[in-house]
Coordinates of C-alpha atoms in Angstrom, one line a residue:
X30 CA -19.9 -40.2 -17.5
X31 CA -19.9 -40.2 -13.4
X32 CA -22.7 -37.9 -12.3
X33 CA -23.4 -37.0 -8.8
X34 CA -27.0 -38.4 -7.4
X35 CA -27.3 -35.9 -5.1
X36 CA -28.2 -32.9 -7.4
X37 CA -31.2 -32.7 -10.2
X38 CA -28.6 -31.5 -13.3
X39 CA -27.8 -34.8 -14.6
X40 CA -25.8 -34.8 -17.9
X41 CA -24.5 -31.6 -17.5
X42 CA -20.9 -32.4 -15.6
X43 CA -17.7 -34.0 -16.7
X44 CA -17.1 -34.8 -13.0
X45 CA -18.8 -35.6 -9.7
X46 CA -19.5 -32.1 -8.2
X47 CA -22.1 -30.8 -5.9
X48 CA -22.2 -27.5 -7.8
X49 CA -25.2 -26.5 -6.8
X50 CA -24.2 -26.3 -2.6
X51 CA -22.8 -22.7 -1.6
X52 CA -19.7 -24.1 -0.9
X53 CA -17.8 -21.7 -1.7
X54 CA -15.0 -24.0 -1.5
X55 CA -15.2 -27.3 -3.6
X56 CA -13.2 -30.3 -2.8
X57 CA -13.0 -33.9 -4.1
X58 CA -14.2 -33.1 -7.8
X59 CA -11.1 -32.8 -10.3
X60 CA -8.2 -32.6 -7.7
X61 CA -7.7 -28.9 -7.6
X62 CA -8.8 -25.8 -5.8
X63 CA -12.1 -23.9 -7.3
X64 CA -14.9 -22.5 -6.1
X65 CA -18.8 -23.9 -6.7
X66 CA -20.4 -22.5 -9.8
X67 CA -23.2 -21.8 -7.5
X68 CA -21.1 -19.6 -5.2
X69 CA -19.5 -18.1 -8.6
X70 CA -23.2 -17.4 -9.9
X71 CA -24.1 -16.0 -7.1
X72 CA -21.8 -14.0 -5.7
X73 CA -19.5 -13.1 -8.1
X74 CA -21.9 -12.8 -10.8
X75 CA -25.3 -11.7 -9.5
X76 CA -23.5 -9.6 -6.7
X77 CA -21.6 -6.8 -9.1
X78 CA -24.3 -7.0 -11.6
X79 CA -27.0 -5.5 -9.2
X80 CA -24.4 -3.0 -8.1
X81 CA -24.4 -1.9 -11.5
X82 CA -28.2 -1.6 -12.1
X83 CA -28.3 0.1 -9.1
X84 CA -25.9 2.5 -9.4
X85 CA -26.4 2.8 -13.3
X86 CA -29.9 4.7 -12.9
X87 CA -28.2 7.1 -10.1
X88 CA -25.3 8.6 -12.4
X89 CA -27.5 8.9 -15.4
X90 CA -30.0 11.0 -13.3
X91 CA -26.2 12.9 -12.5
X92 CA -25.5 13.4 -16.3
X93 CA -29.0 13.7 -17.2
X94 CA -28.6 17.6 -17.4
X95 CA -25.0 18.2 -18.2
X96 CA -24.3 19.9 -21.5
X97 CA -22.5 17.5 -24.0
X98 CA -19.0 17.8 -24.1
X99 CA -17.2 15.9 -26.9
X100 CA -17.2 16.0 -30.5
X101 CA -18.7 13.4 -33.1
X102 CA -15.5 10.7 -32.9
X103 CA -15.7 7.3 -34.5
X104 CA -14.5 6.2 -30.8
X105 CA -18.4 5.7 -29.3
X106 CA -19.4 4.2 -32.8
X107 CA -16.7 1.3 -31.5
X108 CA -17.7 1.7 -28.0
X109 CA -21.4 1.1 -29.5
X110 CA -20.9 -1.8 -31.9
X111 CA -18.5 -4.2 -28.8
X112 CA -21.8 -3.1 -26.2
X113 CA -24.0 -4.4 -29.2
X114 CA -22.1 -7.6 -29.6
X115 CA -21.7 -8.2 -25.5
X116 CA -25.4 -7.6 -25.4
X117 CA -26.1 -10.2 -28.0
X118 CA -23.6 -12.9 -26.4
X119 CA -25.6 -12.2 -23.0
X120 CA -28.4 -13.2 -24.6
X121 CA -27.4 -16.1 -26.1
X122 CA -26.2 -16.9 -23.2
X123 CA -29.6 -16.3 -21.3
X124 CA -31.2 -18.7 -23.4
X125 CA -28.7 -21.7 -23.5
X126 CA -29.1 -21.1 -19.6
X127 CA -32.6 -21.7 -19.5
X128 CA -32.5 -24.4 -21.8
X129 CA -29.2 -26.2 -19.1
X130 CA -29.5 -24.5 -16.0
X131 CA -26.5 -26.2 -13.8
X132 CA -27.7 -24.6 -10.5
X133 CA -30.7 -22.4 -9.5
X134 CA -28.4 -19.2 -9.7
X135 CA -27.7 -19.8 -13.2
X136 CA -31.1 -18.1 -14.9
X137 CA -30.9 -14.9 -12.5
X138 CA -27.3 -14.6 -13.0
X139 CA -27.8 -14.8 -16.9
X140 CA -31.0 -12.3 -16.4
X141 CA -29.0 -9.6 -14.6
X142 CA -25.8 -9.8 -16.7
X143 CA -28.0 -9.6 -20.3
X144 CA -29.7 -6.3 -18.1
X145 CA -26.5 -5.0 -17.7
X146 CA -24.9 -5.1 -21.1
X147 CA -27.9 -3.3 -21.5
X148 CA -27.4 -0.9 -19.2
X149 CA -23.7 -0.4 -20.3
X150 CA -25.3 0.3 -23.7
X151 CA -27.2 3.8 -22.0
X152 CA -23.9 4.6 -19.3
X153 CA -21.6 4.4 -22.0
X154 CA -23.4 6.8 -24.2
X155 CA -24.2 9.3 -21.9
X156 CA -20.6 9.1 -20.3
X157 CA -19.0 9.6 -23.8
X158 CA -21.1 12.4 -24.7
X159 CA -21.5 14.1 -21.3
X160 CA -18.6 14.1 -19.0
X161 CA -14.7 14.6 -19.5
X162 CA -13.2 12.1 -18.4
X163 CA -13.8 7.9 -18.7
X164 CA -16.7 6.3 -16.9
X165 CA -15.5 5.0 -13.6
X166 CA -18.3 3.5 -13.0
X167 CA -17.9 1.3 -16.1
X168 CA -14.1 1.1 -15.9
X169 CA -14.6 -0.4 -12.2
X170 CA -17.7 -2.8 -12.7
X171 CA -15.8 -4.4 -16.4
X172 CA -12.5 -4.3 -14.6
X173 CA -13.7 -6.8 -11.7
X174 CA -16.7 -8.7 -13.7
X175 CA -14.3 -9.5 -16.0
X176 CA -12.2 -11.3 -13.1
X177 CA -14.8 -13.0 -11.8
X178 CA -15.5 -14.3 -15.2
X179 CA -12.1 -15.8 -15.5
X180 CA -12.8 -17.8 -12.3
X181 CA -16.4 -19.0 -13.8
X182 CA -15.4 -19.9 -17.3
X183 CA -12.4 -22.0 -15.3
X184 CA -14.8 -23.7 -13.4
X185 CA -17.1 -24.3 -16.9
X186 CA -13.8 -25.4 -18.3
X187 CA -12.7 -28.4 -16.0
X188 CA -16.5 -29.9 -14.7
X189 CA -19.0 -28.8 -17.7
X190 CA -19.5 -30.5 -20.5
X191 CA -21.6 -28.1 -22.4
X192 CA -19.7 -26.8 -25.2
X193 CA -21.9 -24.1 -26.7
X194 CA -21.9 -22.4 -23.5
X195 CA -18.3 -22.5 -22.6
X196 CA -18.2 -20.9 -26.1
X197 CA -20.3 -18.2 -25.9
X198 CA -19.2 -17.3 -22.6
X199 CA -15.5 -17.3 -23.5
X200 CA -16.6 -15.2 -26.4
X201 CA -18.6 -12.3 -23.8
X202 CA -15.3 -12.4 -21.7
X203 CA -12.9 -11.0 -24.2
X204 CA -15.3 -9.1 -25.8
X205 CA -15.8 -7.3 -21.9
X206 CA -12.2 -7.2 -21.7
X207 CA -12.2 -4.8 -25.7
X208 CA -14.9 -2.9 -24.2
X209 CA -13.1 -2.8 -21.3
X210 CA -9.8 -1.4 -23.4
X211 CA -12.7 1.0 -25.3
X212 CA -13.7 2.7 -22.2
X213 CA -10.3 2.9 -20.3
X214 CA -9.3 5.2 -23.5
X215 CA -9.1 9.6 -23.4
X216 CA -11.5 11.6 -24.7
X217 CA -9.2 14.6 -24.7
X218 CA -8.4 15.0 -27.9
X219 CA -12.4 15.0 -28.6
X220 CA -13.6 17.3 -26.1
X221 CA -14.8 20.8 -26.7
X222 CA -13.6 24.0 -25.7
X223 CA -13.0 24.9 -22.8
X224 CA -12.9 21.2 -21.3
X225 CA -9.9 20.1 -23.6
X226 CA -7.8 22.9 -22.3
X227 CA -8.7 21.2 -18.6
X228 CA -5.6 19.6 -17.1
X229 CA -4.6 16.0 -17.2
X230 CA -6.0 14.5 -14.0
X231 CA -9.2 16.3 -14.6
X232 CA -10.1 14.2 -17.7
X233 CA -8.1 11.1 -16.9
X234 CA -9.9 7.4 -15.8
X235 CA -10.1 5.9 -12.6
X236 CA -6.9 3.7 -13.8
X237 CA -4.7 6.3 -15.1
X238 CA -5.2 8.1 -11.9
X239 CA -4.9 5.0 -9.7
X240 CA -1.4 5.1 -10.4
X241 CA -0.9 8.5 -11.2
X242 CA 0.1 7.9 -15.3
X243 CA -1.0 11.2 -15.8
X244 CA 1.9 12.9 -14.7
X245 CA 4.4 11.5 -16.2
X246 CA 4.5 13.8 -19.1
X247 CA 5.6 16.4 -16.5
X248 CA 8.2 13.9 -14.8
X249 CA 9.8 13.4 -18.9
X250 CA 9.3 17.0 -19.2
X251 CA 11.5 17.7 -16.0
X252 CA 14.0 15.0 -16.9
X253 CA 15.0 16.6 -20.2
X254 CA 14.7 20.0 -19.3
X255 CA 14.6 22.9 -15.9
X256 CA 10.8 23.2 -15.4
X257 CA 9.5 26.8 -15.6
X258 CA 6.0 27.9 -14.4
X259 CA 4.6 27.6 -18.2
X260 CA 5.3 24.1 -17.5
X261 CA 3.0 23.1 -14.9
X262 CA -0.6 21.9 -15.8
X263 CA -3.4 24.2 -14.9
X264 CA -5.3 24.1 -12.1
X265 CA -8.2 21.8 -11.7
X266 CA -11.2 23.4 -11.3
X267 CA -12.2 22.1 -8.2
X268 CA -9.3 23.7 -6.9
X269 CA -9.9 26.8 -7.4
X270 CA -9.7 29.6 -4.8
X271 CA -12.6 31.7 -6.6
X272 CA -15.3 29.6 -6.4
X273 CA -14.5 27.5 -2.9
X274 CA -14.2 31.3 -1.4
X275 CA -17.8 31.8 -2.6
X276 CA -19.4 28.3 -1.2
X277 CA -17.4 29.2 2.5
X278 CA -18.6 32.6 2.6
X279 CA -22.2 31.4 2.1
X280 CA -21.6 28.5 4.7
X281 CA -19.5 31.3 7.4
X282 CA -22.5 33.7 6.8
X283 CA -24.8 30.6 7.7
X284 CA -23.0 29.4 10.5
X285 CA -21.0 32.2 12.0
X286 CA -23.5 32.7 15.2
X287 CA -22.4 29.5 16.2
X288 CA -20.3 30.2 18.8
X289 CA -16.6 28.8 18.8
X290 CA -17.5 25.6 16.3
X291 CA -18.5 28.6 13.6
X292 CA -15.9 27.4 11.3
X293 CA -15.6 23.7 11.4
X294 CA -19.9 24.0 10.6
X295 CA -19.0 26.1 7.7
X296 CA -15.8 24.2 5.9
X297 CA -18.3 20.9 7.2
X298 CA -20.9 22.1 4.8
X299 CA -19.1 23.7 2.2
X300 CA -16.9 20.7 1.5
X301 CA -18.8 17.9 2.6
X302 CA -18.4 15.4 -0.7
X303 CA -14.6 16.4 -0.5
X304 CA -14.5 15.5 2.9
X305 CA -16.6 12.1 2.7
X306 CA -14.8 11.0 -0.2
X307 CA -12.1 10.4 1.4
X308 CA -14.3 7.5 3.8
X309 CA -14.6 4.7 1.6
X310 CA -10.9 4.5 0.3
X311 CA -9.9 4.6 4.2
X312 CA -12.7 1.6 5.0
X313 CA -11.1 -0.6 2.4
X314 CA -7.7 0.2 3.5
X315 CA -8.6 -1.2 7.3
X316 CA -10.7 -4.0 5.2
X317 CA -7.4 -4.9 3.3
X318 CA -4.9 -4.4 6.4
X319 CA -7.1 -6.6 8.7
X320 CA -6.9 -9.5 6.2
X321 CA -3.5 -9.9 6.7
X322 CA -3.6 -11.8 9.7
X323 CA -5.8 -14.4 8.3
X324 CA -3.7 -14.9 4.8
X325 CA -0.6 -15.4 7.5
X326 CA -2.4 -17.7 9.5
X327 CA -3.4 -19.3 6.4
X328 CA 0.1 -19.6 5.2
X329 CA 1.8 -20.8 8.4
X330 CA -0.9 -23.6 8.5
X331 CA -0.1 -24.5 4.6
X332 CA 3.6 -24.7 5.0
X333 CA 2.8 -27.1 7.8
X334 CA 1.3 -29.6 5.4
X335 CA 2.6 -32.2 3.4
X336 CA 3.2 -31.4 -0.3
X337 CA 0.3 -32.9 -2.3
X338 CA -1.4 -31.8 -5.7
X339 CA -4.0 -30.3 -4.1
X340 CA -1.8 -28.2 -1.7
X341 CA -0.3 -27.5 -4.7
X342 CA -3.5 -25.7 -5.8
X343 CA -4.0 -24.1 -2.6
X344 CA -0.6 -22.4 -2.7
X345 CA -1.7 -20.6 -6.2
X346 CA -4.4 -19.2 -4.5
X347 CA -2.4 -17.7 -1.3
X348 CA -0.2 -16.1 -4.2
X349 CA -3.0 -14.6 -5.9
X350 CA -4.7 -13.9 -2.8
X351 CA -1.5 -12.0 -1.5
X352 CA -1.2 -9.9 -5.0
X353 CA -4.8 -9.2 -4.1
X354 CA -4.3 -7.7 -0.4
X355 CA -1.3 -6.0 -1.0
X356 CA -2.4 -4.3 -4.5
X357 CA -5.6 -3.5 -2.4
X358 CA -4.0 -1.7 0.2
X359 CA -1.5 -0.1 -2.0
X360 CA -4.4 1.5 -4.4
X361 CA -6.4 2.3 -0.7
X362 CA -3.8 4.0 0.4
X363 CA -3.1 6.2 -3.1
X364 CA -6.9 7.2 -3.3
X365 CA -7.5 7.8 0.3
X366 CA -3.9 10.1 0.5
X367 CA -4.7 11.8 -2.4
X368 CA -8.6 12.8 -1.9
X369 CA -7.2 13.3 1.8
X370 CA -4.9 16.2 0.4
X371 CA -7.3 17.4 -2.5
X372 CA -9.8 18.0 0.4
X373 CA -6.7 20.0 2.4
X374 CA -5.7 22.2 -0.5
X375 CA -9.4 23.0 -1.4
X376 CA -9.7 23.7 2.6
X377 CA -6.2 26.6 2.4
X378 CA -7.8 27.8 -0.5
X379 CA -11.4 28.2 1.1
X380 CA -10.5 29.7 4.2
X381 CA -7.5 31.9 2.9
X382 CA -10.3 33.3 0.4
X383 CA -12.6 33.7 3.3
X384 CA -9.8 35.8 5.7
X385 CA -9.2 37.8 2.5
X386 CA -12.2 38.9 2.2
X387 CA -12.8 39.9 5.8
X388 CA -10.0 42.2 5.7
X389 CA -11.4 43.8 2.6
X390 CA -14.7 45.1 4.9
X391 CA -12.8 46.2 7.7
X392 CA -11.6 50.1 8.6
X393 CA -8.5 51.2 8.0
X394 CA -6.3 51.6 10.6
X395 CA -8.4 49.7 13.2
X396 CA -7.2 46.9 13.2
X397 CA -3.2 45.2 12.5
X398 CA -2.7 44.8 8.8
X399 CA 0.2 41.9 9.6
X400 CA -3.0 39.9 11.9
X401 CA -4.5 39.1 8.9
X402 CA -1.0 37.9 6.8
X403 CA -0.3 36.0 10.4
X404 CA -3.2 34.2 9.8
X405 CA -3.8 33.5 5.8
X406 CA 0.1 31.8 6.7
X407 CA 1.1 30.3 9.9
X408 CA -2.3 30.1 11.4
X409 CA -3.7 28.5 8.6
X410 CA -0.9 26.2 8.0
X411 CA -1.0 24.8 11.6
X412 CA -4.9 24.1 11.0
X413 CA -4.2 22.7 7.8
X414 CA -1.4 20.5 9.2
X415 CA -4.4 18.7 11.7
X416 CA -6.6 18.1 9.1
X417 CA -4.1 15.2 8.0
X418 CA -5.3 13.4 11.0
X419 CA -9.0 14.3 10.7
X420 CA -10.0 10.6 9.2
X421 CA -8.1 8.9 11.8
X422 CA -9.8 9.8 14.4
X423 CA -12.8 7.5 13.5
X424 CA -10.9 4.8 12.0
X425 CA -8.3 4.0 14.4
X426 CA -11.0 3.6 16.3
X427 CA -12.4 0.7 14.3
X428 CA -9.2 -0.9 13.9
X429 CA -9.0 -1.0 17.6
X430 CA -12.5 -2.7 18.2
X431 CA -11.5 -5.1 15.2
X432 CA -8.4 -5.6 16.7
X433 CA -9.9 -6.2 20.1
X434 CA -12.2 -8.7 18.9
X435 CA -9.5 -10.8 16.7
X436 CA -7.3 -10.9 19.8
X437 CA -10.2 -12.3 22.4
X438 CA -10.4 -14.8 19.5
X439 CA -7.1 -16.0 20.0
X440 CA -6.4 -15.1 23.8
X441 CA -10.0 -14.6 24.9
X442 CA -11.1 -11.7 27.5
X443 CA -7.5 -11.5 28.8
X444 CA -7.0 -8.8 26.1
X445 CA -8.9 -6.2 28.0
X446 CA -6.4 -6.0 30.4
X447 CA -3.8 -4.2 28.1
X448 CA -6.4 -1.8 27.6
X449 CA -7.1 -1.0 31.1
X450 CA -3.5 -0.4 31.6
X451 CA -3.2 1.7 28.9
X452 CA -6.4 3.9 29.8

């Protein structure tokens, strides 16, 4: 068996490979495309797990005071019993990694992932019993650790000769991706009252509204039959008029000595999570868009090469890494529109509430009844019609410096000059 001089894990490869250099590209091991099990370790290991136990604490401080919600169901007893096993594998898996550590990532990784089955075992607990709808959280972190998995146990697969460990760790995978299947599942039908009478989107996962699945029972419903107003699902409570008209009042009676920027302080700090939620979908959408150049560069120079086995390999990844731009910008662009207009309707419903309620205090016959309709309608819809473009405003912005600084890459400082046209 050919073992590489250069790094102290003799005996553990089938191949020739500096595994434990960064990389995180590896070339001239086995003739195809992979990454170093150091970079996988590392990165794709060590990197979601510490978002996990970092995060984890922070949303069980969240549900530390909710009421439960959901009825004794034999579906946490299953959720329970696959944590119980993954937890067990993960420390199996700690100690075979001691015992044939292949690079100095592999202990750490082992560490944090054994930690997190752990913590998985407390999240999924307190998510079943305290909150309506599936844990994103845990829906998100299995969803992509199991991924990165996939491109680990390939790597353990073609260069490691170490079969207990390829075993177990095969084993952890599929039993993430059944835990994975647990916790992607609706509570609905075991929620009390009054959450299970909450509408479909409220209590759906992170997936099912990624893509919307939730309304599809109204798109059948419409297919075979005229909709009528019984039809529709109720309101989501977040939407509702009532209680946003309470929160802007508080804000308007804070802020309404401002001067002219009265009302932007007061919908500002009324709906401030509304509004930031909508940030992080529109930073991975720019993240997303801007790779595009660089997978087309990438392409263009691929398609100039001869056809060899390892171009071969190379190809498989532009396709997956392709699916992977595209799908991201296509799920950026769903969650960013649709907190976008979430925060919009919440806004009419805010400030519509708020005019009502001025023209409740005021004398009669003072002032022009039809001011106030002019303004819960056509005034508000023209305000309302901005706010599409409020996000823009900051990120076009980046885009432009991005794109800025990828054109002087290419063209150097000549591309200022389009600018100072322009301006």
């Amino acid at each position: 068996m050919a073992v590489n001089s250069s790094t102290p894990y003799q005996g553990l490869y089938q191949r020739p490979c500096n595994d434990n250099a960064f990389g995180p590209a590896i070339s001239d091991c086995h003739g195809a495309f992979d990454f170093t099990l150091l970079f996988e370790q590392s990165i794709l290991s060590i990197g979601p797990s510490a978002l996990l136990l970092l995060l984890g604490p922070l949303r069980l401080y969240q549900l530390y005071g909710s009421t439960v919600k959901t009825l004794p169901d034999p579906g946490y007893t299953a959720k329970a019993v696959a944590t119980l096993v993954f937890a067990t594998l993960q420390l199996t898996l700690l100690v075979l990694w001691t015992s044939h550590a292949a690079t100095r990532a592999s202990v750490p990784s082992a560490t944090l992932s054994f930690l997190d089955a752990l913590a998985i075992l407390a999240l999924s607990y307190a998510e079943h019993t305290r909150s309506i709808r599936p844990s994103a959280l845990l829906n998100v972190y299995l969803f992509f650790s199991f991924i990165m998995d996939v491109a680990q146990i390939r790597t353990l697969f073609l260069r490691f000769d170490n079969r207990a460990i390829i075993a177990v760790s095969t084993t952890s995978m599929c039993t993430k991706m059944v835990l994975l299947l647990l916790e992607m599942q609706s509570k609905r039908r075991y929620l009390k009252f009054p959450y299970r009478s909450y509408p479909p989107e409220a209590t759906s996962g992170v997936f099912n509204r990624s893509f919307f699945w939730w309304i599809n029972l109204l798109f059948r419903a419409g297919f075979r039959k005229l909709l009528s107003f019984n039809d529709l699902y109720a309101l989501d409570e977040d939407l509702l008029s009532e209680p946003l008209g309470v929160k802007m009042q508080g804000a308007w009676d804070q802020f309404k000595d401002k001067g002219r920027y009265a009302l932007i302080f007061a919908a500002a700090s009324s709906l401030r999570w509304p509004l930031l939620s909508s940030v992080f979908p529109r930073l991975c959408l720019i993240a997303f868009s801007f790779a595009q150049p660089f997978l087309i560069t990438r392409a263009i120079d691929f398609i100039s090469q001869p056809a060899t086995n390892e171009n071969s390999n190379i190809g498989y990844g532009l396709i997956a890494a392709t699916g992977l731009i595209y799908s991201g910008i296509a799920l950026s662009t769903v969650h960013y529109t649709h907190r976008l207009f979430r925060m919009i309707t919440m806004f009419r419903g805010a400030l519509v509430s708020l005019i009502y309620n001025r023209t409740l205090t005021l004398r009669a016959g003072v002032y022009d009844g039809s001011a106030a309709v002019t303004l819960m309608s056509t005034d508000v819809d023209r305000i309302v019609s901005s706010l599409e473009d409020l996000h823009e405003v900051w990120a076009r912005l980046i885009e432009v410096i991005i794109g800025i600084f990828l054109l002087e890459r290419q063209v150097g400082w000549v591309c200022i000059a389009p600018i100072v046209v322009v301006a």
